[in-house]
GROMACS .gro file of C-alpha atoms in nm:
model
  498
    1UNK     CA    1  14.146   3.024 -11.898
    2UNK     CA    2  13.771   3.073 -11.924
    3UNK     CA    3  13.805   3.423 -11.776
    4UNK     CA    4  14.076   3.516 -12.024
    5UNK     CA    5  13.863   3.389 -12.316
    6UNK     CA    6  13.573   3.596 -12.191
    7UNK     CA    7  13.789   3.908 -12.174
    8UNK     CA    8  13.933   3.848 -12.523
    9UNK     CA    9  13.603   3.729 -12.672
   10UNK     CA   10  13.271   3.862 -12.547
   11UNK     CA   11  13.319   4.201 -12.384
   12UNK     CA   12  12.980   4.317 -12.268
   13UNK     CA   13  12.878   4.679 -12.326
   14UNK     CA   14  12.860   4.880 -12.005
   15UNK     CA   15  12.514   5.014 -12.088
   16UNK     CA   16  12.381   4.667 -12.165
   17UNK     CA   17  12.535   4.533 -11.843
   18UNK     CA   18  12.316   4.766 -11.633
   19UNK     CA   19  12.000   4.710 -11.838
   20UNK     CA   20  12.013   5.030 -12.042
   21UNK     CA   21  11.987   5.074 -12.420
   22UNK     CA   22  12.324   5.148 -12.579
   23UNK     CA   23  12.297   5.476 -12.774
   24UNK     CA   24  12.562   5.356 -13.023
   25UNK     CA   25  12.362   5.055 -13.135
   26UNK     CA   26  12.543   4.844 -13.394
   27UNK     CA   27  12.832   5.093 -13.397
   28UNK     CA   28  12.927   4.995 -13.041
   29UNK     CA   29  13.256   4.805 -13.027
   30UNK     CA   30  13.132   4.598 -12.731
   31UNK     CA   31  12.887   4.308 -12.733
   32UNK     CA   32  12.515   4.332 -12.655
   33UNK     CA   33  12.478   3.954 -12.637
   34UNK     CA   34  12.385   3.905 -12.270
   35UNK     CA   35  12.318   3.530 -12.299
   36UNK     CA   36  12.651   3.468 -12.473
   37UNK     CA   37  12.838   3.675 -12.216
   38UNK     CA   38  12.679   3.497 -11.921
   39UNK     CA   39  12.760   3.159 -12.076
   40UNK     CA   40  13.130   3.251 -12.081
   41UNK     CA   41  13.142   3.441 -11.752
   42UNK     CA   42  13.334   3.295 -11.461
   43UNK     CA   43  13.142   3.211 -11.140
   44UNK     CA   44  13.092   3.481 -10.879
   45UNK     CA   45  13.378   3.538 -10.635
   46UNK     CA   46  13.177   3.603 -10.321
   47UNK     CA   47  12.839   3.650 -10.158
   48UNK     CA   48  12.846   4.031 -10.135
   49UNK     CA   49  12.931   4.325 -10.364
   50UNK     CA   50  13.116   4.615 -10.204
   51UNK     CA   51  12.937   4.866 -10.429
   52UNK     CA   52  12.595   4.741 -10.317
   53UNK     CA   53  12.709   4.739  -9.954
   54UNK     CA   54  12.849   5.095  -9.966
   55UNK     CA   55  12.640   5.275 -10.228
   56UNK     CA   56  12.330   5.058 -10.274
   57UNK     CA   57  12.401   5.025 -10.646
   58UNK     CA   58  12.673   4.869 -10.863
   59UNK     CA   59  12.775   5.048 -11.183
   60UNK     CA   60  12.911   4.723 -11.333
   61UNK     CA   61  12.580   4.538 -11.344
   62UNK     CA   62  12.615   4.195 -11.507
   63UNK     CA   63  12.989   4.246 -11.551
   64UNK     CA   64  13.037   4.252 -11.173
   65UNK     CA   65  13.212   3.941 -11.039
   66UNK     CA   66  12.974   3.958 -10.740
   67UNK     CA   67  12.656   4.010 -10.946
   68UNK     CA   68  12.470   3.735 -10.762
   69UNK     CA   69  12.457   3.964 -10.459
   70UNK     CA   70  12.282   4.242 -10.652
   71UNK     CA   71  11.920   4.316 -10.558
   72UNK     CA   72  11.644   4.271 -10.815
   73UNK     CA   73  11.595   4.554 -11.063
   74UNK     CA   74  11.419   4.845 -10.897
   75UNK     CA   75  11.518   4.742 -10.546
   76UNK     CA   76  11.848   4.930 -10.543
   77UNK     CA   77  11.885   5.202 -10.283
   78UNK     CA   78  12.153   5.424 -10.432
   79UNK     CA   79  12.328   5.673 -10.207
   80UNK     CA   80  12.331   6.037 -10.306
   81UNK     CA   81  12.616   6.166 -10.521
   82UNK     CA   82  12.756   6.351 -10.218
   83UNK     CA   83  12.833   6.013 -10.062
   84UNK     CA   84  13.078   5.921 -10.339
   85UNK     CA   85  13.413   5.847 -10.184
   86UNK     CA   86  13.675   6.005 -10.412
   87UNK     CA   87  13.754   6.365 -10.501
   88UNK     CA   88  13.973   6.505 -10.782
   89UNK     CA   89  13.817   6.317 -11.073
   90UNK     CA   90  13.863   6.584 -11.341
   91UNK     CA   91  13.664   6.387 -11.597
   92UNK     CA   92  13.709   6.296 -11.962
   93UNK     CA   93  13.613   6.639 -12.095
   94UNK     CA   94  13.905   6.805 -11.919
   95UNK     CA   95  14.143   6.534 -12.035
   96UNK     CA   96  14.027   6.578 -12.396
   97UNK     CA   97  14.069   6.956 -12.374
   98UNK     CA   98  14.421   6.906 -12.239
   99UNK     CA   99  14.508   6.675 -12.528
  100UNK     CA  100  14.375   6.935 -12.771
  101UNK     CA  101  14.572   7.209 -12.587
  102UNK     CA  102  14.254   7.406 -12.518
  103UNK     CA  103  14.336   7.484 -12.153
  104UNK     CA  104  14.488   7.822 -12.067
  105UNK     CA  105  14.735   7.883 -11.783
  106UNK     CA  106  14.713   8.257 -11.705
  107UNK     CA  107  14.919   8.252 -11.383
  108UNK     CA  108  15.200   8.051 -11.541
  109UNK     CA  109  15.207   8.284 -11.841
  110UNK     CA  110  15.206   8.587 -11.611
  111UNK     CA  111  15.496   8.454 -11.405
  112UNK     CA  112  15.701   8.370 -11.714
  113UNK     CA  113  15.645   8.722 -11.850
  114UNK     CA  114  15.752   8.884 -11.522
  115UNK     CA  115  16.056   8.657 -11.493
  116UNK     CA  116  16.175   8.724 -11.848
  117UNK     CA  117  16.120   9.101 -11.825
  118UNK     CA  118  16.301   9.138 -11.493
  119UNK     CA  119  16.582   8.910 -11.609
  120UNK     CA  120  16.638   9.134 -11.911
  121UNK     CA  121  16.631   9.444 -11.691
  122UNK     CA  122  16.881   9.287 -11.453
  123UNK     CA  123  16.657   9.315 -11.145
  124UNK     CA  124  16.561   8.945 -11.122
  125UNK     CA  125  16.782   8.720 -10.911
  126UNK     CA  126  16.827   8.409 -11.126
  127UNK     CA  127  16.796   8.184 -10.820
  128UNK     CA  128  16.541   8.370 -10.609
  129UNK     CA  129  16.314   8.475 -10.896
  130UNK     CA  130  16.113   8.792 -10.965
  131UNK     CA  131  16.111   9.056 -10.695
  132UNK     CA  132  15.839   9.287 -10.562
  133UNK     CA  133  15.572   9.257 -10.831
  134UNK     CA  134  15.557   8.878 -10.818
  135UNK     CA  135  15.594   8.857 -10.441
  136UNK     CA  136  15.304   9.097 -10.379
  137UNK     CA  137  15.075   8.890 -10.598
  138UNK     CA  138  15.181   8.566 -10.432
  139UNK     CA  139  15.092   8.705 -10.092
  140UNK     CA  140  14.731   8.742 -10.200
  141UNK     CA  141  14.687   8.368 -10.244
  142UNK     CA  142  14.563   8.129  -9.973
  143UNK     CA  143  14.829   7.915  -9.810
  144UNK     CA  144  15.006   7.854  -9.482
  145UNK     CA  145  14.702   7.703  -9.311
  146UNK     CA  146  14.873   7.378  -9.209
  147UNK     CA  147  15.099   7.329  -8.910
  148UNK     CA  148  15.305   7.032  -9.025
  149UNK     CA  149  15.525   6.999  -8.716
  150UNK     CA  150  15.477   6.679  -8.520
  151UNK     CA  151  15.231   6.520  -8.760
  152UNK     CA  152  15.279   6.168  -8.894
  153UNK     CA  153  15.329   6.157  -9.271
  154UNK     CA  154  15.287   5.862  -9.508
  155UNK     CA  155  15.541   5.900  -9.787
  156UNK     CA  156  15.422   5.918 -10.149
  157UNK     CA  157  15.499   5.569 -10.283
  158UNK     CA  158  15.494   5.475 -10.650
  159UNK     CA  159  15.256   5.185 -10.728
  160UNK     CA  160  15.209   5.074 -10.366
  161UNK     CA  161  15.102   5.414 -10.230
  162UNK     CA  162  14.766   5.389 -10.403
  163UNK     CA  163  14.438   5.521 -10.262
  164UNK     CA  164  14.324   5.190 -10.105
  165UNK     CA  165  14.658   5.157  -9.922
  166UNK     CA  166  14.636   5.516  -9.800
  167UNK     CA  167  14.290   5.435  -9.661
  168UNK     CA  168  14.444   5.147  -9.466
  169UNK     CA  169  14.701   5.384  -9.316
  170UNK     CA  170  14.434   5.642  -9.235
  171UNK     CA  171  14.258   5.370  -9.040
  172UNK     CA  172  14.573   5.335  -8.830
  173UNK     CA  173  14.587   5.709  -8.763
  174UNK     CA  174  14.834   5.870  -9.005
  175UNK     CA  175  14.787   6.248  -9.031
  176UNK     CA  176  14.926   6.346  -9.373
  177UNK     CA  177  14.892   6.153  -9.699
  178UNK     CA  178  15.014   6.224 -10.050
  179UNK     CA  179  14.937   6.084 -10.392
  180UNK     CA  180  15.169   5.860 -10.585
  181UNK     CA  181  15.423   6.052 -10.792
  182UNK     CA  182  15.255   6.200 -11.101
  183UNK     CA  183  15.457   6.311 -11.402
  184UNK     CA  184  15.366   6.675 -11.473
  185UNK     CA  185  15.400   6.640 -11.850
  186UNK     CA  186  15.168   6.339 -11.859
  187UNK     CA  187  14.902   6.532 -11.666
  188UNK     CA  188  14.918   6.817 -11.917
  189UNK     CA  189  14.878   6.565 -12.200
  190UNK     CA  190  14.551   6.451 -12.044
  191UNK     CA  191  14.663   6.095 -11.975
  192UNK     CA  192  14.382   5.924 -11.786
  193UNK     CA  193  14.616   5.687 -11.601
  194UNK     CA  194  14.814   5.981 -11.465
  195UNK     CA  195  14.507   6.177 -11.353
  196UNK     CA  196  14.383   5.866 -11.171
  197UNK     CA  197  14.680   5.907 -10.934
  198UNK     CA  198  14.558   6.238 -10.788
  199UNK     CA  199  14.226   6.108 -10.655
  200UNK     CA  200  14.164   6.177 -10.288
  201UNK     CA  201  13.952   5.978 -10.045
  202UNK     CA  202  13.724   6.175  -9.818
  203UNK     CA  203  13.907   6.036  -9.512
  204UNK     CA  204  14.235   6.202  -9.619
  205UNK     CA  205  14.216   6.513  -9.402
  206UNK     CA  206  14.553   6.658  -9.508
  207UNK     CA  207  14.631   6.552  -9.863
  208UNK     CA  208  14.879   6.656 -10.128
  209UNK     CA  209  14.969   6.567 -10.485
  210UNK     CA  210  15.331   6.496 -10.570
  211UNK     CA  211  15.465   6.613 -10.907
  212UNK     CA  212  15.783   6.516 -11.090
  213UNK     CA  213  15.933   6.684 -11.392
  214UNK     CA  214  16.238   6.855 -11.535
  215UNK     CA  215  16.087   7.183 -11.657
  216UNK     CA  216  15.979   7.480 -11.445
  217UNK     CA  217  15.723   7.579 -11.708
  218UNK     CA  218  15.562   7.233 -11.724
  219UNK     CA  219  15.562   7.193 -11.345
  220UNK     CA  220  15.410   7.538 -11.306
  221UNK     CA  221  15.124   7.464 -11.545
  222UNK     CA  222  15.054   7.130 -11.377
  223UNK     CA  223  15.056   7.295 -11.034
  224UNK     CA  224  14.823   7.571 -11.155
  225UNK     CA  225  14.581   7.315 -11.296
  226UNK     CA  226  14.581   7.096 -10.986
  227UNK     CA  227  14.540   7.398 -10.759
  228UNK     CA  228  14.237   7.519 -10.953
  229UNK     CA  229  14.068   7.188 -11.040
  230UNK     CA  230  14.145   6.960 -10.744
  231UNK     CA  231  14.095   6.955 -10.368
  232UNK     CA  232  14.452   6.954 -10.234
  233UNK     CA  233  14.620   7.100  -9.927
  234UNK     CA  234  14.967   7.104 -10.077
  235UNK     CA  235  15.160   7.016 -10.392
  236UNK     CA  236  15.490   6.837 -10.341
  237UNK     CA  237  15.785   6.866 -10.581
  238UNK     CA  238  15.970   6.536 -10.612
  239UNK     CA  239  16.346   6.577 -10.604
  240UNK     CA  240  16.412   6.247 -10.431
  241UNK     CA  241  16.312   5.976 -10.678
  242UNK     CA  242  16.626   5.772 -10.763
  243UNK     CA  243  16.484   5.549 -11.038
  244UNK     CA  244  16.650   5.578 -11.378
  245UNK     CA  245  16.329   5.643 -11.572
  246UNK     CA  246  16.284   5.972 -11.385
  247UNK     CA  247  16.640   6.077 -11.296
  248UNK     CA  248  16.787   6.006 -11.641
  249UNK     CA  249  16.532   6.248 -11.785
  250UNK     CA  250  16.653   6.524 -11.555
  251UNK     CA  251  16.383   6.489 -11.289
  252UNK     CA  252  16.367   6.349 -10.938
  253UNK     CA  253  16.697   6.331 -10.750
  254UNK     CA  254  16.893   6.436 -11.061
  255UNK     CA  255  16.777   6.793 -10.990
  256UNK     CA  256  16.983   6.812 -10.670
  257UNK     CA  257  17.292   6.915 -10.865
  258UNK     CA  258  17.107   7.208 -11.030
  259UNK     CA  259  17.011   7.466 -10.762
  260UNK     CA  260  16.928   7.739 -11.014
  261UNK     CA  261  16.682   7.514 -11.191
  262UNK     CA  262  16.530   7.404 -10.859
  263UNK     CA  263  16.487   7.765 -10.757
  264UNK     CA  264  16.293   7.852 -11.068
  265UNK     CA  265  16.074   7.544 -11.027
  266UNK     CA  266  15.978   7.613 -10.667
  267UNK     CA  267  15.927   7.985 -10.733
  268UNK     CA  268  15.703   7.911 -11.032
  269UNK     CA  269  15.490   7.658 -10.844
  270UNK     CA  270  15.464   7.889 -10.543
  271UNK     CA  271  15.340   8.173 -10.762
  272UNK     CA  272  15.073   7.983 -10.955
  273UNK     CA  273  14.921   7.767 -10.677
  274UNK     CA  274  14.680   7.865 -10.401
  275UNK     CA  275  14.801   7.585 -10.174
  276UNK     CA  276  15.130   7.514 -10.001
  277UNK     CA  277  15.429   7.401 -10.204
  278UNK     CA  278  15.646   7.138 -10.035
  279UNK     CA  279  15.964   6.965 -10.151
  280UNK     CA  280  16.107   6.616 -10.106
  281UNK     CA  281  16.482   6.573 -10.147
  282UNK     CA  282  16.774   6.339 -10.075
  283UNK     CA  283  17.114   6.415  -9.928
  284UNK     CA  284  17.258   6.457 -10.276
  285UNK     CA  285  17.329   6.269 -10.597
  286UNK     CA  286  17.648   6.092 -10.487
  287UNK     CA  287  17.688   5.909 -10.157
  288UNK     CA  288  17.978   6.118 -10.025
  289UNK     CA  289  17.875   6.458 -10.163
  290UNK     CA  290  17.593   6.600  -9.951
  291UNK     CA  291  17.421   6.914 -10.080
  292UNK     CA  292  17.093   6.921  -9.886
  293UNK     CA  293  17.230   7.151  -9.612
  294UNK     CA  294  17.301   7.413  -9.880
  295UNK     CA  295  16.954   7.386 -10.034
  296UNK     CA  296  16.742   7.394  -9.717
  297UNK     CA  297  16.790   7.768  -9.641
  298UNK     CA  298  16.721   7.852 -10.005
  299UNK     CA  299  16.393   7.661 -10.002
  300UNK     CA  300  16.276   7.904  -9.733
  301UNK     CA  301  16.348   8.197  -9.966
  302UNK     CA  302  16.187   8.026 -10.263
  303UNK     CA  303  15.855   7.979 -10.081
  304UNK     CA  304  15.847   7.614  -9.973
  305UNK     CA  305  15.621   7.540  -9.674
  306UNK     CA  306  15.790   7.209  -9.581
  307UNK     CA  307  16.114   7.030  -9.668
  308UNK     CA  308  16.132   6.652  -9.640
  309UNK     CA  309  16.478   6.495  -9.650
  310UNK     CA  310  16.543   6.125  -9.711
  311UNK     CA  311  16.873   6.042  -9.545
  312UNK     CA  312  17.036   5.876  -9.847
  313UNK     CA  313  17.180   5.990 -10.179
  314UNK     CA  314  17.046   5.896 -10.518
  315UNK     CA  315  17.340   5.660 -10.562
  316UNK     CA  316  17.253   5.474 -10.242
  317UNK     CA  317  16.887   5.439 -10.331
  318UNK     CA  318  16.763   5.231 -10.033
  319UNK     CA  319  17.081   5.054  -9.922
  320UNK     CA  320  17.302   5.124  -9.620
  321UNK     CA  321  17.154   5.311  -9.326
  322UNK     CA  322  16.986   5.648  -9.356
  323UNK     CA  323  17.211   5.931  -9.234
  324UNK     CA  324  17.004   6.072  -8.948
  325UNK     CA  325  17.287   6.280  -8.795
  326UNK     CA  326  17.308   6.465  -9.127
  327UNK     CA  327  16.930   6.515  -9.125
  328UNK     CA  328  16.978   6.675  -8.782
  329UNK     CA  329  17.241   6.911  -8.929
  330UNK     CA  330  16.999   7.015  -9.202
  331UNK     CA  331  16.729   7.082  -8.945
  332UNK     CA  332  16.962   7.334  -8.783
  333UNK     CA  333  16.996   7.505  -9.122
  334UNK     CA  334  16.618   7.551  -9.144
  335UNK     CA  335  16.526   7.862  -8.945
  336UNK     CA  336  16.162   7.907  -9.053
  337UNK     CA  337  16.042   7.611  -9.256
  338UNK     CA  338  15.982   7.276  -9.081
  339UNK     CA  339  16.210   6.994  -9.188
  340UNK     CA  340  16.091   6.633  -9.187
  341UNK     CA  341  16.335   6.344  -9.200
  342UNK     CA  342  16.289   6.001  -9.349
  343UNK     CA  343  16.461   5.666  -9.382
  344UNK     CA  344  16.446   5.328  -9.205
  345UNK     CA  345  16.184   5.419  -8.943
  346UNK     CA  346  15.942   5.133  -8.872
  347UNK     CA  347  15.892   5.143  -8.495
  348UNK     CA  348  15.760   5.388  -8.240
  349UNK     CA  349  16.093   5.375  -8.054
  350UNK     CA  350  16.289   5.495  -8.359
  351UNK     CA  351  16.027   5.759  -8.437
  352UNK     CA  352  16.033   5.926  -8.097
  353UNK     CA  353  16.409   5.884  -8.061
  354UNK     CA  354  16.470   6.090  -8.377
  355UNK     CA  355  16.197   6.340  -8.292
  356UNK     CA  356  16.231   6.395  -7.917
  357UNK     CA  357  16.559   6.247  -7.793
  358UNK     CA  358  16.794   6.347  -8.074
  359UNK     CA  359  16.573   6.634  -8.198
  360UNK     CA  360  16.684   6.564  -8.555
  361UNK     CA  361  16.365   6.675  -8.733
  362UNK     CA  362  16.028   6.844  -8.692
  363UNK     CA  363  15.846   6.534  -8.811
  364UNK     CA  364  15.908   6.207  -8.992
  365UNK     CA  365  15.788   6.077  -9.327
  366UNK     CA  366  15.747   5.699  -9.323
  367UNK     CA  367  15.752   5.497  -9.646
  368UNK     CA  368  15.880   5.139  -9.655
  369UNK     CA  369  15.821   5.101  -9.281
  370UNK     CA  370  15.451   5.163  -9.340
  371UNK     CA  371  15.444   4.910  -9.622
  372UNK     CA  372  15.590   4.642  -9.396
  373UNK     CA  373  15.368   4.734  -9.099
  374UNK     CA  374  15.108   5.007  -9.164
  375UNK     CA  375  14.997   4.982  -8.802
  376UNK     CA  376  15.324   5.161  -8.714
  377UNK     CA  377  15.119   5.484  -8.699
  378UNK     CA  378  14.900   5.333  -8.428
  379UNK     CA  379  15.212   5.222  -8.238
  380UNK     CA  380  15.359   5.573  -8.266
  381UNK     CA  381  15.044   5.733  -8.129
  382UNK     CA  382  15.015   5.485  -7.840
  383UNK     CA  383  15.391   5.446  -7.784
  384UNK     CA  384  15.370   5.071  -7.758
  385UNK     CA  385  15.441   4.760  -7.966
  386UNK     CA  386  15.139   4.589  -8.115
  387UNK     CA  387  15.185   4.213  -8.147
  388UNK     CA  388  14.934   4.188  -8.430
  389UNK     CA  389  14.810   3.837  -8.506
  390UNK     CA  390  14.813   3.667  -8.846
  391UNK     CA  391  14.432   3.670  -8.848
  392UNK     CA  392  14.427   4.045  -8.785
  393UNK     CA  393  14.675   4.096  -9.070
  394UNK     CA  394  14.457   3.886  -9.301
  395UNK     CA  395  14.157   4.098  -9.203
  396UNK     CA  396  14.363   4.406  -9.291
  397UNK     CA  397  14.433   4.262  -9.637
  398UNK     CA  398  14.063   4.180  -9.680
  399UNK     CA  399  13.983   4.542  -9.602
  400UNK     CA  400  14.240   4.652  -9.861
  401UNK     CA  401  14.073   4.425 -10.117
  402UNK     CA  402  13.733   4.577 -10.039
  403UNK     CA  403  13.880   4.927 -10.079
  404UNK     CA  404  14.047   4.812 -10.401
  405UNK     CA  405  13.726   4.675 -10.552
  406UNK     CA  406  13.553   4.999 -10.460
  407UNK     CA  407  13.833   5.195 -10.628
  408UNK     CA  408  13.931   4.985 -10.932
  409UNK     CA  409  13.600   4.809 -10.989
  410UNK     CA  410  13.423   4.479 -10.929
  411UNK     CA  411  13.438   4.359 -11.291
  412UNK     CA  412  13.712   4.119 -11.406
  413UNK     CA  413  13.956   4.403 -11.475
  414UNK     CA  414  13.893   4.561 -11.136
  415UNK     CA  415  13.944   4.229 -10.957
  416UNK     CA  416  14.268   4.175 -11.151
  417UNK     CA  417  14.396   4.522 -11.060
  418UNK     CA  418  14.303   4.475 -10.695
  419UNK     CA  419  14.486   4.141 -10.683
  420UNK     CA  420  14.801   4.276 -10.845
  421UNK     CA  421  14.821   4.576 -10.613
  422UNK     CA  422  14.760   4.346 -10.315
  423UNK     CA  423  15.049   4.127 -10.433
  424UNK     CA  424  15.274   4.431 -10.480
  425UNK     CA  425  15.201   4.523 -10.119
  426UNK     CA  426  15.269   4.166 -10.004
  427UNK     CA  427  15.619   4.192 -10.149
  428UNK     CA  428  15.680   4.428  -9.854
  429UNK     CA  429  15.435   4.284  -9.599
  430UNK     CA  430  15.610   3.947  -9.588
  431UNK     CA  431  15.917   4.113  -9.433
  432UNK     CA  432  15.736   4.175  -9.105
  433UNK     CA  433  15.860   3.963  -8.814
  434UNK     CA  434  15.589   3.913  -8.549
  435UNK     CA  435  15.682   4.102  -8.234
  436UNK     CA  436  15.592   3.803  -8.020
  437UNK     CA  437  15.871   3.587  -8.166
  438UNK     CA  438  16.144   3.850  -8.200
  439UNK     CA  439  16.438   3.802  -7.963
  440UNK     CA  440  16.523   4.174  -7.970
  441UNK     CA  441  16.281   4.462  -8.027
  442UNK     CA  442  16.231   4.662  -8.237
  443UNK     CA  443  16.269   4.508  -8.582
  444UNK     CA  444  16.507   4.717  -8.795
  445UNK     CA  445  16.440   4.801  -9.158
  446UNK     CA  446  16.765   4.655  -9.291
  447UNK     CA  447  16.749   4.334  -9.085
  448UNK     CA  448  16.736   4.023  -9.303
  449UNK     CA  449  16.646   3.739  -9.068
  450UNK     CA  450  16.659   3.371  -9.170
  451UNK     CA  451  16.336   3.192  -9.255
  452UNK     CA  452  16.129   3.121  -8.948
  453UNK     CA  453  15.825   2.920  -8.846
  454UNK     CA  454  15.534   3.131  -8.722
  455UNK     CA  455  15.301   3.061  -8.434
  456UNK     CA  456  15.049   2.909  -8.676
  457UNK     CA  457  15.038   2.804  -9.040
  458UNK     CA  458  14.895   3.137  -9.159
  459UNK     CA  459  15.172   3.335  -8.987
  460UNK     CA  460  15.432   3.109  -9.148
  461UNK     CA  461  15.270   3.150  -9.491
  462UNK     CA  462  15.266   3.528  -9.453
  463UNK     CA  463  15.642   3.529  -9.389
  464UNK     CA  464  15.720   3.353  -9.717
  465UNK     CA  465  15.929   3.543  -9.972
  466UNK     CA  466  15.786   3.335 -10.258
  467UNK     CA  467  15.537   3.501 -10.495
  468UNK     CA  468  15.342   3.175 -10.527
  469UNK     CA  469  15.266   3.193 -10.153
  470UNK     CA  470  15.152   3.555 -10.185
  471UNK     CA  471  14.918   3.438 -10.462
  472UNK     CA  472  14.777   3.173 -10.225
  473UNK     CA  473  14.694   3.445  -9.974
  474UNK     CA  474  14.530   3.656 -10.247
  475UNK     CA  475  14.313   3.357 -10.338
  476UNK     CA  476  14.186   3.340  -9.979
  477UNK     CA  477  14.053   3.693 -10.033
  478UNK     CA  478  13.974   3.733 -10.405
  479UNK     CA  479  13.911   3.378 -10.516
  480UNK     CA  480  14.115   3.163 -10.757
  481UNK     CA  481  14.346   3.318 -11.013
  482UNK     CA  482  14.323   3.242 -11.386
  483UNK     CA  483  14.527   2.941 -11.499
  484UNK     CA  484  14.784   3.156 -11.679
  485UNK     CA  485  14.827   3.408 -11.395
  486UNK     CA  486  15.184   3.507 -11.300
  487UNK     CA  487  15.325   3.781 -11.079
  488UNK     CA  488  15.663   3.953 -11.055
  489UNK     CA  489  15.687   4.253 -10.817
  490UNK     CA  490  15.778   4.589 -10.972
  491UNK     CA  491  15.985   4.725 -10.688
  492UNK     CA  492  16.354   4.643 -10.648
  493UNK     CA  493  16.418   4.857 -10.343
  494UNK     CA  494  16.770   4.731 -10.269
  495UNK     CA  495  16.949   4.821 -10.591
  496UNK     CA  496  17.281   4.990 -10.524
  497UNK     CA  497  17.532   5.148 -10.757
  498UNK     CA  498  17.893   5.107 -10.647
   0.00000   0.00000   0.00000
């Protein structure tokens, strides 16, 4: 396509695109040929640029796919830096220093020294960690400021739990949000793509970063760095991820069979961080061998501020029904730390039934239910079903696209990223059945209804399970796709190992 040729051929220098002189001159690997670039550039995608609308200035200049909406040079009215929407951008300098191993981790080193010395002297409990010396120092840090009980919590979701989606959920009233899962080792290597995951929007009032890893030392260093360099309210240790890429490397839900290792991880993170340490777990590794009830009391001793339990094993992944009675048993095992449950909740009736009627948890983390219907948080707050129209849902997707362009950029790459993340979300959104045509309320997570005809053509299109129809919807919002564009969703949330 013309757009693809432009991306492969003339790639305009960022400095040139905004009318500045490139300091690299002929050594720059990008083009300074403005006329040639504009001759190849695809037409604008819309009459307004989100960066101009929000900040008064667009950092993409001529590369912006909405450049026609830019004011004449000198007429921009840029907002002050304090208005910028995202926190936790550690910058390239930090990432370079990490790659060169120039960053020191004094708290992690101190904890390791205490642990090793006390272990040799026989006064360190291998599971509980160092005794008085470490505990006294931990008590001097700032934590315990959040009352988690009763708050709604959007689960950390790989790929689809990005910052623009979290903003959508904040608009519907969710209380707690968390970053996508970040691999601790990748953060310490200074990988830009990994650090992009920890960014926080200013609307996220209670926000945490979720870490995954298989080494207490690596997790401790990552937690120390995030605690000191980022604005976070808590750091969550992922022990629930069932995907092979993580679990086969000894992280995620594979840790559930190694309580000694878990203990050292949580103790280390608790020692080095100034914020709360929370944990996310599953019932166990195998479907008929629950271990969570044994771990919950130990998490209290290890220093966790919140335990979140997904009511399935690693082996089950997302099939069968979540075991809420077992979550209730684990809540009884937690005497001091709040325990949140999770699994299959996508209606206000289910939410309040688990929380108030059955009293099975202190709160509920909602993941897939929020992807299918993010307005579930509004329904929970108001205790009523919202029969949202197809037009309102399209407006919601348009808002996501605007957030996406603000986050990923308004150049061709940013538009492409925004479209792909919108399509990833649509692979869940299409499963929503409008409340007004359901015979029995509420819709259940594991229901697989036959194809149906909506109340109008748009509602019918939105219910399609075909990626080509999702692409059609994306074109209503972001303009036509390149000729060679294809899409296959990443998530296979129903895989099950017999």
